[in-house]
Amino acid sequence: MNRLRGTLPKVGIRPAIDGRLGGVRESLEGQTMAMAMRVAALITSELRHADGSLVECVIADSCIGGVAEAAVTAEKFEREGVGVSITVTPCWCYGSETIDMNPTLPKAIWGFNGTERPGAVYLAAALAGHNQKGLPAFSIYGHDVQDSTDTNIPADVKEKLLRFTKAGIAVATIRGKSYLSIGSVSMGIAGSIVDADFFQTYLGMRNEYVDMSEINRRVNENIFDKDEFIKAMTWTKVNCKEGSDQNAPSSQMNRARKDEIWEYVVKMTLIIRDLMIGNPKLAKMGFGEEALGHNAIVSGFQGQRQWTDHMPNGDFSEAILNSSFDWNGIRQAFLVATENDCLNGVAMLFGHLLSNTAQVFADVRTYWSPEAVKRVTEKTLKGIAAQGMIHLINSGSASLDGNGQMAIGDKPAMKPYWEISDQEVKKCLNTTTWYPASQEYFRGGGYSSNFLTRGGMPVTMSRINLVKGLGPVLQLAEGWTAEIPEDIHKLLDDRTDKTWPTTWFVPRINGAGSFKDVYSVMYNWGANHGAFSYGHIGADLLTLSSMLRIPVCMHNIEEKDVFRPSAWSAFGMDQEGSDYRACMTYGVLYK
């Protein structure tokens, strides 16, 4: 179910046609509308929103032969909640008279590659109109000529249609939602300096703010569902095993205090969720304002240090909310950035909407070269990690899905919640240990999750950074999780905080630039945090970022898989430089 205010965005399909009556238009009506229906069938059968709902399509009431029908279609799309626009045609149409003029809708045109009618000619003319008017659109054109009677959508066209739609739905889903900042800046981390202008003009989002004391107020005044709290505590005691206390004996809390903290962090989890999306049960308790929530599609919790020097940390709450399950069963993951790193939170949001899976937030902590591993462990790294690896580890919001205990076939995976089984949930919980928090970091106590991610998962790590004078930039690295011998892992892991979850990450390297080797990826990463998503979704991220006019400063995607608006090719022959110039020229999406 859609737990946020506002309807889920739909995909608008615009069948464009040669408007000349008297034999031309009439001969094309059936073929053109059939194209639109095939695209709608493809999208509805292949794509889902992150909440599991099928993506819906709205087809224009008639083919669009000119301005009047274009205007009627635009009105229908607005009324129906369309957030993405795809124009299809097998023939010539009147270019600038039939294009979609909505400045904020992501737009694509599929011009049929056939010789009977010049669909490609219309595609070129319409794209020229888009570019001249400053309304970038994506070009979709099949590699091979098809017969006019061919009703198949070629594989290369399918790929582009789905990539465009997936990214466009993400853009439309984000628009109008909120980022909820719980607290302020954590330990001087730049990513937790919430830049409202970035959220408003690039993403179309609101910014909402509450002080961390609001959590304490709701705990003290019992502003949470007490029945759900009892259910949650019962589930936590059964499923969340507590590890041995790694603190010095003189710093360890007694059993009674540890039990109190368990109750507190469970209440924190309920309260952070209620702050994000509201809870109608609170209204029945007399808390009508609190029941509404902040319509937050993503949030961040400052924690350190003003909170954690005195109160239990947010690690349990962040980890459970970011997972695809809790005491209420299997459900869509929430998105909560630790240390209120909103820029990493946005990366998590992008990854979640493109993959429909839970996300893992981590410090990009340490590059381990093969030589350093040999020196420390007297062992040699082999397999995928033979050229070195990056240690991803953070006490906070790593979803439990990230331990790789789910499977697709016989391979470790992270899955959309509607594909997860109860047995997989049990495996994720059974392989996670909750250690009493390190008193050096968290004087108020708490519980940090610990697990080791299984190797062999394809993942994409990404990050948004803000650069003065440039604005936001996206960086990403596709790669895999690595599995290393247990004795090597223990020696390396024990050198840092062994109560936190670990993922050994190996990016795909190509011998050039930021991906010359694994060290170069670590060296060129733009901040202390990164978020990774299951699957190689880098090409989808590139498409999404171009829609939002966010240039990509670092990626390892093959040139053939880069899909951006056609106007980008007019900004120079170097692919990445043209991305910067186009984004700068067009400016923010929400002016």
Short mmCIF file of C-alpha atoms in Angstrom, two decimals, residues 179-194 208-213 300-307 337-342:
data_model
loop_
_atom_site.label_atom_id
_atom_site.label_comp_id
_atom_site.label_asym_id
_atom_site.label_seq_id
_atom_site.Cartn_x
_atom_site.Cartn_y
_atom_site.Cartn_z
CA TYR A 179 12.96 14.71 3.81
CA LEU A 180 12.54 14.62 7.59
CA SER A 181 15.57 15.84 9.51
CA ILE A 182 15.46 14.52 13.07
CA GLY A 183 18.06 16.70 14.73
CA SER A 184 20.70 18.71 12.92
CA VAL A 185 24.36 18.33 11.96
CA SER A 186 26.20 15.29 13.28
CA MET A 187 29.86 15.73 14.19
CA GLY A 188 30.46 18.31 11.45
CA ILE A 189 29.53 15.87 8.66
CA ALA A 190 28.86 17.97 5.55
CA GLY A 191 26.19 15.59 4.31
CA SER A 192 24.08 16.33 7.36
CA ILE A 193 24.01 20.05 6.61
CA VAL A 194 20.56 19.84 5.05
CA GLU A 208 10.73 18.96 7.49
CA TYR A 209 12.59 19.34 10.78
CA VAL A 210 12.03 18.11 14.33
CA ASP A 211 14.36 18.27 17.29
CA MET A 212 15.58 14.94 18.67
CA SER A 213 13.89 15.86 21.95
CA GLY A 300 17.76 11.13 8.87
CA PHE A 301 18.59 10.87 12.56
CA GLN A 302 21.45 13.01 13.89
CA GLY A 303 22.25 10.94 16.97
CA GLN A 304 25.85 11.82 17.59
CA ARG A 305 26.70 13.51 19.73
CA GLN A 306 24.11 15.64 21.48
CA TRP A 307 21.78 12.63 21.68
CA ALA A 337 20.05 7.90 7.08
CA THR A 338 22.33 7.61 10.05
CA GLU A 339 24.01 10.80 11.32
CA ASN A 340 21.34 12.69 9.36
CA ASP A 341 23.49 12.41 6.23
CA CYS A 342 20.74 13.60 3.92
#
